[in-house]
Short mmCIF file of C-alpha atoms and ligand atoms in Angstrom, two decimals:
data_model
loop_
_atom_site.label_atom_id
_atom_site.label_comp_id
_atom_site.label_asym_id
_atom_site.label_seq_id
_atom_site.Cartn_x
_atom_site.Cartn_y
_atom_site.Cartn_z
CA UNK W 253 0.00 0.01 0.11
CA UNK W 254 1.21 3.61 -0.54
CA UNK W 255 2.50 5.00 2.62
CA UNK W 256 1.54 8.33 4.21
CA UNK W 257 5.13 9.51 4.31
CA UNK W 258 7.60 8.03 1.61
CA UNK W 259 10.14 7.65 4.52
CA UNK W 260 8.03 4.71 5.64
CA UNK W 261 7.06 3.36 2.28
CA UNK W 262 6.22 -0.24 1.97
CA UNK W 263 5.62 -2.81 -0.91
CA UNK W 264 7.08 -2.22 -4.11
CA UNK W 265 8.61 1.25 -5.00
CA UNK W 266 10.51 2.63 -7.91
CA UNK W 267 12.40 5.88 -8.48
CA UNK W 268 12.02 7.13 -12.25
CA UNK W 269 13.70 10.23 -13.60
CA UNK W 270 11.16 12.47 -15.43
CA UNK W 271 13.63 14.67 -17.33
CA UNK W 272 17.14 14.35 -18.84
CA UNK W 273 18.95 12.63 -16.08
CA UNK W 274 20.98 13.80 -13.11
CA UNK W 275 17.83 14.65 -10.89
CA UNK W 276 19.21 13.32 -7.80
CA UNK W 277 18.16 9.59 -8.06
CA UNK W 278 21.26 8.45 -6.06
CA UNK W 279 20.69 10.60 -3.16
CA UNK W 280 16.96 9.67 -2.98
CA UNK W 281 17.62 6.00 -3.48
CA UNK W 282 20.26 6.01 -0.68
CA UNK W 283 17.56 7.57 1.67
CA UNK W 284 14.52 5.38 0.65
CA UNK W 285 16.85 2.40 0.72
CA UNK W 286 16.89 2.69 4.44
CA UNK W 287 13.52 1.01 4.57
CA UNK W 288 14.26 -1.54 1.80
CA UNK W 289 14.80 -5.30 1.91
CA UNK W 290 15.94 -5.28 -1.83
CA UNK W 291 17.31 -2.38 -4.07
CA UNK W 292 17.51 -3.08 -7.65
CA UNK W 293 18.90 -1.38 -10.73
CA UNK W 294 17.13 -2.23 -13.87
CA UNK W 295 18.49 -0.33 -16.78
CA UNK W 296 21.45 1.58 -18.14
CA UNK W 297 24.95 0.73 -17.22
CA UNK W 298 28.13 2.76 -16.32
CA UNK W 299 26.88 5.86 -18.17
CA UNK W 300 24.81 6.50 -15.00
CA UNK W 301 26.44 8.62 -12.31
CA UNK W 302 24.67 8.59 -9.15
CA UNK W 303 25.88 10.61 -6.26
CA UNK W 304 25.61 9.53 -2.82
CA UNK W 305 26.38 11.68 0.30
CA UNK W 306 26.01 10.08 3.52
CA UNK W 307 27.87 9.25 6.94
CA UNK W 308 30.32 6.94 4.92
CA UNK W 309 31.36 9.92 2.54
CA UNK W 310 30.72 10.95 -0.94
CA UNK W 311 30.42 8.48 -3.61
CA UNK W 312 29.90 8.50 -7.44
CA UNK W 313 28.14 5.09 -8.32
CA UNK W 314 27.68 3.93 -11.95
CA UNK W 315 26.68 0.18 -11.61
CA UNK W 316 26.09 -0.75 -7.97
CA UNK W 317 22.61 0.14 -6.55
CA UNK W 318 22.77 3.40 -4.50
CA UNK W 319 21.11 1.25 -1.78
CA UNK W 320 24.37 -0.40 -1.00
CA UNK W 321 24.84 1.51 2.36
CA UNK W 322 22.10 -0.16 3.69
CA UNK W 323 24.12 -3.15 4.58
CA UNK W 324 21.00 -5.23 5.46
CA UNK W 325 19.43 -4.89 2.02
CA UNK W 326 20.27 -7.19 -1.01
CA UNK W 327 21.22 -5.19 -3.97
CA UNK W 328 20.50 -6.40 -7.43
CA UNK W 329 21.94 -5.61 -10.86
CA UNK W 330 19.01 -6.93 -13.24
CA UNK W 331 19.15 -8.57 -16.59
CA UNK W 332 18.45 -5.45 -18.54
CA UNK W 333 21.65 -3.51 -17.07
CA UNK W 334 24.75 -3.24 -19.20
CA UNK W 335 27.24 -4.61 -16.94
CA UNK W 336 30.47 -2.73 -16.88
CA UNK W 337 32.75 -5.02 -14.71
CA UNK W 338 35.85 -2.51 -15.05
CA UNK W 339 33.71 0.10 -13.33
CA UNK W 340 32.17 -2.02 -10.93
CA UNK W 341 35.25 -3.76 -9.68
CA UNK W 342 38.21 -1.50 -10.36
CA UNK W 343 36.47 1.65 -9.32
CA UNK W 344 33.30 1.29 -7.17
CA UNK W 345 34.21 -1.92 -5.30
CA UNK W 346 37.40 0.28 -4.30
CA UNK W 347 35.33 3.32 -3.45
CA UNK W 348 33.33 1.07 -0.82
CA UNK W 349 36.58 -0.86 0.42
CA UNK W 350 38.27 2.35 1.46
CA UNK W 351 35.29 3.19 3.85
CA UNK W 352 34.73 -0.49 4.93
CA UNK W 353 31.18 -0.82 3.33
CA UNK W 354 30.72 -4.33 2.20
CA UNK W 355 29.10 -5.57 -1.19
CA UNK W 356 28.46 -9.12 0.09
CA UNK W 357 24.86 -8.79 -0.69
CA UNK W 358 25.22 -7.76 -4.22
CA UNK W 359 23.75 -10.11 -6.85
CA UNK W 360 24.24 -9.63 -10.60
CA UNK W 361 21.78 -11.17 -13.02
CA UNK W 362 23.52 -14.07 -15.02
CA UNK W 363 21.56 -13.06 -18.17
CA UNK W 364 22.80 -9.53 -18.14
CA UNK W 365 24.82 -8.45 -21.13
CA UNK W 366 28.51 -7.53 -20.52
CA UNK W 367 29.88 -4.25 -21.82
CA UNK W 368 33.34 -5.24 -23.26
CA UNK W 369 36.27 -3.39 -24.32
CA UNK W 370 35.22 -3.29 -27.89
CA UNK W 371 31.84 -1.76 -27.04
CA UNK W 372 33.44 1.40 -25.46
CA UNK W 373 35.93 1.59 -28.49
CA UNK W 374 32.95 1.53 -30.96
CA UNK W 375 31.02 4.07 -28.93
CA UNK W 376 33.87 6.43 -29.33
CA UNK W 377 34.41 5.61 -33.21
CA UNK W 378 30.76 5.83 -33.99
CA UNK W 379 30.46 9.12 -32.14
CA UNK W 380 33.47 10.67 -34.00
CA UNK W 381 32.09 9.59 -37.13
CA UNK W 382 28.76 11.29 -36.66
CA UNK W 383 28.14 14.65 -38.07
CA UNK W 384 25.54 15.48 -35.68
CA UNK W 385 26.96 14.03 -32.40
CA UNK W 386 24.74 12.50 -29.78
CA UNK W 387 27.17 13.61 -26.96
CA UNK W 388 27.30 9.77 -25.49
CA UNK W 389 28.99 9.22 -22.14
CA UNK W 390 31.40 7.10 -24.02
CA UNK W 391 30.95 3.76 -21.96
CA UNK W 392 29.88 1.70 -24.65
CA UNK W 393 26.08 1.83 -23.82
CA UNK W 394 24.74 2.04 -27.51
CA UNK W 395 26.97 -1.07 -28.85
CA UNK W 396 26.37 -3.25 -25.83
CA UNK W 397 22.45 -2.83 -26.24
CA UNK W 398 23.19 -3.31 -29.94
CA UNK W 399 24.71 -6.63 -29.42
CA UNK W 400 22.04 -7.87 -27.02
CA UNK W 401 19.30 -7.03 -29.43
CA UNK W 402 21.43 -8.57 -32.26
CA UNK W 403 21.78 -11.70 -30.09
CA UNK W 404 25.54 -11.73 -30.05
CA UNK W 405 26.47 -10.15 -26.53
CA UNK W 406 28.54 -11.94 -24.06
CA UNK W 407 26.37 -12.32 -20.87
CA UNK W 408 27.40 -12.68 -17.15
CA UNK W 409 26.55 -16.45 -17.64
CA UNK W 410 29.00 -16.75 -20.36
CA UNK W 411 31.77 -15.15 -18.09
CA UNK W 412 31.48 -17.69 -15.28
CA UNK W 413 30.89 -20.72 -17.69
CA UNK W 414 33.82 -23.27 -18.53
CA UNK W 415 33.92 -22.17 -22.26
CA UNK W 416 34.32 -18.49 -21.86
CA UNK W 417 37.86 -18.59 -23.31
CA UNK W 418 36.31 -19.98 -26.64
CA UNK W 419 33.42 -17.59 -26.45
CA UNK W 420 35.54 -14.58 -26.11
CA UNK W 421 38.01 -15.69 -28.69
CA UNK W 422 35.14 -16.17 -31.28
CA UNK W 423 33.62 -12.98 -30.52
CA UNK W 424 36.79 -10.97 -30.38
CA UNK W 425 38.02 -12.42 -33.70
CA UNK W 426 34.65 -11.11 -35.33
CA UNK W 427 34.80 -7.54 -33.59
CA UNK W 428 38.47 -7.25 -34.73
CA UNK W 429 37.93 -8.30 -38.17
CA UNK W 430 34.63 -6.50 -38.97
CA UNK W 431 35.34 -3.36 -37.15
CA UNK W 432 39.09 -3.20 -37.93
CA UNK W 433 40.07 -3.14 -34.10
CA UNK W 434 43.20 -4.50 -32.80
CA UNK W 435 42.34 -5.70 -29.50
CA UNK W 436 44.66 -8.46 -27.92
CA UNK W 437 42.84 -11.53 -26.85
CA UNK W 438 45.25 -12.45 -23.96
CA UNK W 439 44.96 -9.15 -22.32
CA UNK W 440 41.20 -9.12 -22.35
CA UNK W 441 41.19 -13.00 -21.47
CA UNK W 442 43.43 -12.39 -18.33
CA UNK W 443 41.43 -9.06 -17.29
CA UNK W 444 38.10 -10.83 -17.43
CA UNK W 445 39.19 -14.25 -16.00
CA UNK W 446 40.37 -12.14 -12.91
CA UNK W 447 36.89 -10.48 -12.93
CA UNK W 448 35.18 -13.79 -13.12
CA UNK W 449 36.91 -14.95 -9.96
CA UNK W 450 35.78 -11.90 -8.28
CA UNK W 451 32.05 -11.77 -9.08
CA UNK W 452 31.48 -15.49 -9.31
CA UNK W 453 29.80 -15.88 -6.08
CA UNK W 454 27.55 -12.86 -6.83
CA UNK W 455 26.09 -14.22 -9.91
CA UNK W 456 22.51 -15.60 -9.93
CA UNK W 457 19.11 -15.62 -11.60
CA UNK W 458 17.61 -12.64 -9.92
CA UNK W 459 13.99 -12.97 -11.03
CA UNK W 460 13.03 -15.68 -8.34
CA UNK W 461 14.73 -13.54 -5.74
CA UNK W 462 12.39 -10.61 -6.51
CA UNK W 463 9.38 -12.89 -7.01
CA UNK W 464 9.86 -14.40 -3.72
CA UNK W 465 10.48 -11.18 -1.93
CA UNK W 466 7.31 -9.81 -3.47
CA UNK W 467 5.39 -13.03 -2.20
CA UNK W 468 7.00 -12.55 1.31
CA UNK W 469 5.69 -9.00 1.33
CA UNK W 470 9.19 -7.50 1.39
CA UNK W 471 10.01 -3.93 0.57
CA UNK W 472 11.43 -3.77 -2.85
CA UNK W 473 12.87 -0.57 -4.34
CA UNK W 474 13.68 -0.29 -8.05
CA UNK W 475 16.53 2.28 -8.87
CA UNK W 476 16.12 4.04 -12.50
CA UNK W 477 18.94 5.45 -14.35
CA UNK W 478 18.85 8.31 -16.74
CA UNK W 479 15.61 9.97 -17.25
CA UNK W 480 12.35 9.61 -19.36
CA UNK W 481 13.29 11.85 -22.20
CA UNK W 482 16.41 9.82 -22.51
CA UNK W 483 14.20 6.61 -23.01
CA UNK W 484 15.28 4.82 -26.21
CA UNK W 485 11.55 4.94 -27.44
CA UNK W 486 9.85 7.83 -25.47
CA UNK W 487 12.91 10.37 -25.39
CA UNK W 488 14.21 12.69 -27.80
CA UNK W 489 15.43 10.29 -30.40
CA UNK W 490 18.14 10.15 -31.68
CA UNK W 491 19.52 11.99 -28.68
CA UNK W 492 18.63 9.44 -26.19
CA UNK W 493 20.25 6.40 -24.41
CA UNK W 494 19.70 2.87 -25.52
CA UNK W 495 17.58 1.45 -22.75
CA UNK W 496 14.02 1.83 -21.25
CA UNK W 497 14.26 4.34 -18.49
CA UNK W 498 10.76 4.17 -17.35
CA UNK W 499 8.44 1.62 -15.61
CA UNK W 500 8.71 -0.50 -18.69
CA UNK W 501 12.53 -1.12 -17.87
CA UNK W 502 11.33 -2.64 -14.49
CA UNK W 503 9.47 -5.48 -16.51
CA UNK W 504 12.19 -5.82 -18.91
CA UNK W 505 14.63 -6.76 -16.06
CA UNK W 506 12.40 -8.39 -13.49
CA UNK W 507 9.03 -9.36 -15.08
CA UNK W 508 7.31 -7.25 -12.54
CA UNK W 509 4.21 -5.59 -14.11
CA UNK W 510 3.97 -1.64 -13.60
CA UNK W 511 0.49 -2.42 -12.01
CA UNK W 512 2.25 -4.23 -9.18
CA UNK W 513 4.29 -1.02 -8.21
CA UNK W 514 2.52 0.73 -5.23
CA UNK W 515 4.77 3.75 -5.25
CA UNK W 516 5.97 5.33 -8.31
CA UNK W 517 8.17 8.21 -7.44
CA UNK W 518 8.94 10.49 -10.32
CA UNK W 519 12.11 12.66 -9.57
CA UNK W 520 13.12 15.85 -11.02
CA UNK W 521 15.25 18.94 -10.06
CA UNK W 522 13.18 22.06 -9.38
CA UNK W 523 14.86 23.19 -12.75
CA UNK W 524 16.15 21.05 -15.67
CA UNK W 525 19.57 20.19 -16.90
CA UNK W 526 20.66 18.40 -19.92
CA UNK W 527 24.37 17.00 -20.86
CA UNK W 528 24.98 15.86 -24.16
CA UNK W 529 23.23 17.07 -27.31
CA UNK W 530 19.38 17.20 -28.16
CA UNK W 531 16.52 19.67 -27.76
CA UNK W 532 15.41 21.07 -24.40
CA UNK W 533 12.79 23.69 -25.03
CA UNK W 534 13.30 25.65 -21.84
CA UNK W 535 17.20 25.88 -22.06
CA UNK W 536 18.26 29.20 -20.29
CA UNK W 537 20.35 31.47 -22.30
CA UNK W 538 20.06 34.52 -19.80
CA UNK W 539 22.16 35.54 -16.77
CA UNK W 540 20.65 32.74 -14.68
CA UNK W 541 22.43 30.11 -16.59
CA UNK W 542 25.88 30.68 -15.19
CA UNK W 543 24.45 31.19 -11.69
CA UNK W 544 22.69 27.69 -11.70
CA UNK W 545 25.59 25.95 -13.13
CA UNK W 546 27.94 27.35 -10.51
CA UNK W 547 25.50 27.07 -7.56
CA UNK W 548 24.29 23.81 -8.49
CA UNK W 549 27.76 22.46 -9.44
CA UNK W 550 26.14 21.21 -12.75
CA UNK W 551 29.04 19.20 -14.06
CA UNK W 552 28.56 15.59 -15.09
CA UNK W 553 29.09 12.90 -12.36
CA UNK W 554 30.48 10.39 -14.89
CA UNK W 555 32.01 12.65 -17.58
CA UNK W 556 32.61 15.98 -15.84
CA UNK W 557 30.85 17.84 -18.73
CA UNK W 558 28.94 21.08 -18.04
CA UNK W 559 25.04 20.55 -17.76
CA UNK W 560 22.83 22.93 -19.67
CA UNK W 561 20.22 24.40 -17.28
CA UNK W 562 16.63 24.83 -18.26
CA UNK W 563 13.46 26.05 -16.55
CA UNK W 564 11.27 23.50 -15.29
CA UNK W 565 9.18 22.17 -17.93
CA UNK W 566 5.78 21.03 -16.63
CA UNK W 567 4.65 19.85 -20.40
CA UNK W 568 7.49 17.18 -20.29
CA UNK W 569 6.99 16.20 -16.58
CA UNK W 570 3.24 15.75 -16.94
CA UNK W 571 3.78 13.69 -20.18
CA UNK W 572 6.26 11.50 -18.00
CA UNK W 573 3.92 11.49 -14.94
CA UNK W 574 1.09 10.14 -17.15
CA UNK W 575 3.17 7.65 -19.17
CA UNK W 576 4.66 6.00 -15.93
CA UNK W 577 1.65 6.54 -13.58
CA UNK W 578 3.91 8.55 -11.13
CA UNK W 579 1.85 8.87 -7.80
CA UNK W 580 4.61 10.78 -5.95
CA UNK W 581 6.90 13.58 -6.90
CA UNK W 582 10.34 14.08 -5.58
CA UNK W 583 11.73 17.86 -6.34
CA UNK W 584 15.36 18.24 -5.68
CA UNK W 585 17.73 21.17 -5.69
CA UNK W 586 15.08 23.67 -4.75
CA UNK W 587 17.86 25.35 -2.53
CA UNK W 588 19.64 26.39 -5.67
CA UNK W 589 16.60 28.47 -6.81
CA UNK W 590 16.83 30.71 -3.64
CA UNK W 591 17.87 34.13 -4.61
CA UNK W 592 16.22 34.41 -8.08
CA UNK W 593 13.80 37.31 -8.14
CA UNK W 594 11.57 35.57 -10.67
CA UNK W 595 11.35 31.87 -11.68
CA UNK W 596 10.06 30.77 -14.99
CA UNK W 597 7.96 27.52 -15.41
CA UNK W 598 6.79 26.21 -18.76
CA UNK W 599 3.04 25.45 -18.94
CA UNK W 600 2.55 24.82 -22.62
CA UNK W 601 4.10 25.05 -26.02
CA UNK W 602 3.62 26.81 -29.15
CA UNK W 603 4.49 25.47 -32.73
CA UNK W 604 4.36 28.17 -35.33
CA UNK W 605 2.40 30.33 -33.13
CA UNK W 606 -0.26 27.72 -32.77
CA UNK W 607 -0.91 26.03 -29.30
CA UNK W 608 0.65 22.58 -29.52
CA UNK W 609 -1.99 19.94 -28.27
CA UNK W 610 0.24 16.88 -28.25
CA UNK W 611 4.03 16.76 -28.29
CA UNK W 612 6.10 13.70 -28.35
CA UNK W 613 9.61 13.34 -27.01
CA UNK W 614 10.86 13.04 -30.42
CA UNK W 615 13.65 15.48 -31.12
CA UNK W 616 12.28 16.82 -34.53
CA UNK W 617 9.00 17.59 -33.01
CA UNK W 618 10.40 19.13 -29.74
CA UNK W 619 12.96 21.25 -31.59
CA UNK W 620 10.14 23.36 -33.09
CA UNK W 621 8.39 24.11 -29.70
CA UNK W 622 8.32 27.45 -28.35
CA UNK W 623 7.68 27.33 -24.48
CA UNK W 624 5.01 29.34 -22.75
CA UNK W 625 5.89 30.50 -19.38
CA UNK W 626 4.26 31.37 -16.10
CA UNK W 627 6.60 33.53 -14.13
CA UNK W 628 6.54 33.05 -10.50
CA UNK W 629 8.04 35.23 -7.64
CA UNK W 630 11.15 33.94 -6.15
CA UNK W 631 12.44 33.84 -2.55
CA UNK W 632 15.65 35.11 -1.02
CA UNK W 633 16.07 33.02 2.12
CA UNK W 634 18.48 30.11 2.48
CA UNK W 635 16.32 26.98 2.68
CA UNK W 636 19.16 24.49 3.15
CA UNK W 637 18.18 24.07 6.89
CA UNK W 638 14.36 23.59 6.31
CA UNK W 639 13.22 20.12 7.33
CA UNK W 640 9.46 20.69 7.30
CA UNK W 641 7.29 22.18 4.47
CA UNK W 642 6.13 24.94 6.86
CA UNK W 643 9.68 26.02 7.30
CA UNK W 644 9.86 27.07 3.64
CA UNK W 645 9.17 30.78 2.53
CA UNK W 646 5.81 31.44 0.96
CA UNK W 647 6.90 31.70 -2.51
CA UNK W 648 8.86 28.39 -2.28
CA UNK W 649 5.55 26.86 -1.12
CA UNK W 650 3.76 28.28 -3.86
CA UNK W 651 6.26 27.18 -6.52
CA UNK W 652 5.65 23.65 -5.18
CA UNK W 653 1.81 24.04 -5.05
CA UNK W 654 1.92 25.20 -8.58
CA UNK W 655 3.74 21.94 -9.80
CA UNK W 656 1.21 19.86 -7.71
CA UNK W 657 -1.80 21.55 -9.30
CA UNK W 658 -0.48 21.20 -12.90
CA UNK W 659 0.60 17.61 -12.72
CA UNK W 660 -2.16 16.56 -10.16
CA UNK W 661 0.51 14.58 -8.20
CA UNK W 662 1.65 15.40 -4.70
CA UNK W 663 5.32 16.54 -4.14
CA UNK W 664 6.22 14.16 -1.33
CA UNK W 665 9.97 14.88 -1.16
CA UNK W 666 11.83 18.20 -1.54
CA UNK W 667 15.65 18.27 -1.65
CA UNK W 668 17.15 21.25 0.14
CA UNK W 669 20.75 20.18 -0.22
CA UNK W 670 22.88 17.06 -1.26
CA UNK W 671 23.19 15.31 2.14
CA UNK W 672 20.98 12.52 3.23
CA UNK W 673 19.11 14.63 5.94
CA UNK W 674 18.59 17.64 3.61
CA UNK W 675 15.37 16.47 2.43
CA UNK W 676 11.73 17.52 3.46
CA UNK W 677 9.21 14.70 3.41
CA UNK W 678 5.69 15.91 3.21
P1 LIG B 913 21.46 11.14 -10.43
O1 LIG B 913 22.22 10.82 -11.68
O2 LIG B 913 19.96 11.47 -10.71
O3 LIG B 913 21.72 10.30 -9.41
O4 LIG B 913 21.94 12.56 -10.04
P2 LIG B 913 23.54 13.12 -10.04
O5 LIG B 913 24.13 12.36 -8.78
O6 LIG B 913 24.14 12.82 -11.41
O7 LIG B 913 23.36 14.65 -9.98
C1 LIG B 913 22.68 15.37 -8.88
C2 LIG B 913 23.62 16.23 -8.18
O8 LIG B 913 23.01 17.03 -7.33
C3 LIG B 913 24.71 15.51 -7.21
O9 LIG B 913 25.79 16.16 -7.14
C4 LIG B 913 23.91 15.55 -5.91
O10 LIG B 913 24.75 15.48 -4.66
C5 LIG B 913 23.23 16.74 -5.93
N1 LIG B 913 22.01 16.88 -5.24
C6 LIG B 913 21.00 16.07 -5.15
N2 LIG B 913 19.92 16.64 -4.59
C7 LIG B 913 20.15 17.85 -4.30
C8 LIG B 913 19.60 18.95 -3.56
O11 LIG B 913 18.34 18.87 -3.06
N3 LIG B 913 20.20 20.15 -3.45
C9 LIG B 913 21.54 20.33 -3.85
N4 LIG B 913 22.10 21.45 -3.65
N5 LIG B 913 22.24 19.24 -4.41
C10 LIG B 913 21.52 18.00 -4.70
P1 LIG B 914 22.16 9.31 -14.79
O1 LIG B 914 21.68 7.82 -14.52
C1 LIG B 914 22.45 12.32 -17.91
C2 LIG B 914 23.00 11.08 -21.91
C3 LIG B 914 24.44 11.38 -22.61
C4 LIG B 914 23.89 11.37 -23.97
C5 LIG B 914 22.76 10.38 -24.15
C6 LIG B 914 23.25 9.10 -24.58
O2 LIG B 914 23.38 9.69 -14.06
O3 LIG B 914 20.93 10.15 -14.75
P2 LIG B 914 24.80 7.12 -23.68
O4 LIG B 914 26.22 7.18 -23.21
O5 LIG B 914 23.76 6.61 -22.76
O6 LIG B 914 24.78 6.42 -25.08
O7 LIG B 914 24.40 8.68 -24.06
O8 LIG B 914 22.37 10.18 -22.83
N1 LIG B 914 23.12 10.23 -20.66
C7 LIG B 914 22.93 10.82 -19.39
N2 LIG B 914 22.66 12.19 -19.16
N3 LIG B 914 22.46 11.60 -16.99
C8 LIG B 914 22.78 10.27 -17.18
O9 LIG B 914 22.76 9.25 -16.18
C9 LIG B 914 22.99 9.85 -18.58
N4 LIG B 914 23.15 8.58 -19.18
C10 LIG B 914 23.24 8.90 -20.59
O10 LIG B 914 24.85 12.44 -22.03
O11 LIG B 914 23.30 12.80 -24.23
MG1 LIG B 915 23.83 11.37 -12.82
#
């Protein structure tokens, strides 16, 4: 059942980005995971950069579910995830090891596709060749998913099987020959044989684990990566990622039907950002741009690239809310908007001076849209210490109420700073 305060959520919950990514999913999952028996990643790969700041320190996670700091929870990497073992083992395990956080409860699905060195190379080669670049993160995401769909990707299961050496040799010789690569078999084999030894005891078929937990009434939290307008089908194609970023992604990884999810939490910043190419109708070109980048430290967690800021776009948010049946909103980084005299918020689009009735996420259609704004008065006060809705300035409350009225969904969590405790649960 949907809980009154999301702090005490129960049943099955998920966190879905409603925007172009980097909305603060990592920090929210870290907090909601305190109440979880299972935390499971269902899409994307090491293109994700989920920042967590808590009593253990500050972390940039790419593969490991952000619930790993609840040492009692089981963390799962699902079959729909592109598994980058270099990131998982050489970077993220090391981040955790330094602070004594264990990953013994991590399970990786045996059917998930591996991101291999040739995928990363091909991501770069393809991107360089494109006249109009997508601005990918360069982690091999497109080529990994392309191989999965083409039915040739090596899977986690293959890595721990006896014939891995032969399978790798076959696939590598194909990749080297047809894509003119010069990758060395022995180097890759020894690197992946080492990874296999490290992860072997963490590999399992994860769907029965999720099904049993569901049957036993445990709390299961699904962690989305990216955002709905980067979704392969619903996003601003071709400026999208290659996985299903909405609730459909949960079904693709775990056979859990969206109707079975009690709490669909849609998350967005109080403004938008986009990193990489592709349209964002509310992109800010005025003086507020630099202020937001600087105050909000809007630099990519994975790539370090500057994120373009935009005003909150309620047309897009409402579209993502409807498509995913979001029943709770989380609004992060409200603190970054403190000090603005006025705050713009997009409530409609015009195309060639005509009101647009329907807008798909597709880039060609979105590029033509002129945003129509409501201008709301800002607030001056620092809100980073607010812990109750009533502590917020009147105009900040009005900004939130405006979002709730437009989307018809309650804002149940408000981020007022990056630390775990800097959140208001309404
Ligand atoms: P994710 O990809 O959705 O997990 O988001 P990222 O971690 O890539 O980017 C979000 C950034 O905003 C991180 O640096 C967070 O520490 C930070 N952050 C999250 N919520 C808040 C908030 O409410 N206020 C502030 N000031 N920073 C936040
Ligand atoms: P999190 O989970 C923001 C963007 C890239 C590029 C496009 C395709 O941290 O929110 P890809 O490497 O996936 O082929 O790149 O998608 N992108 C993200 N932008 N946050 C992310 O993840 C992203 N993952 C991919 O910038 O525009
Ligand atoms: Mg991120």
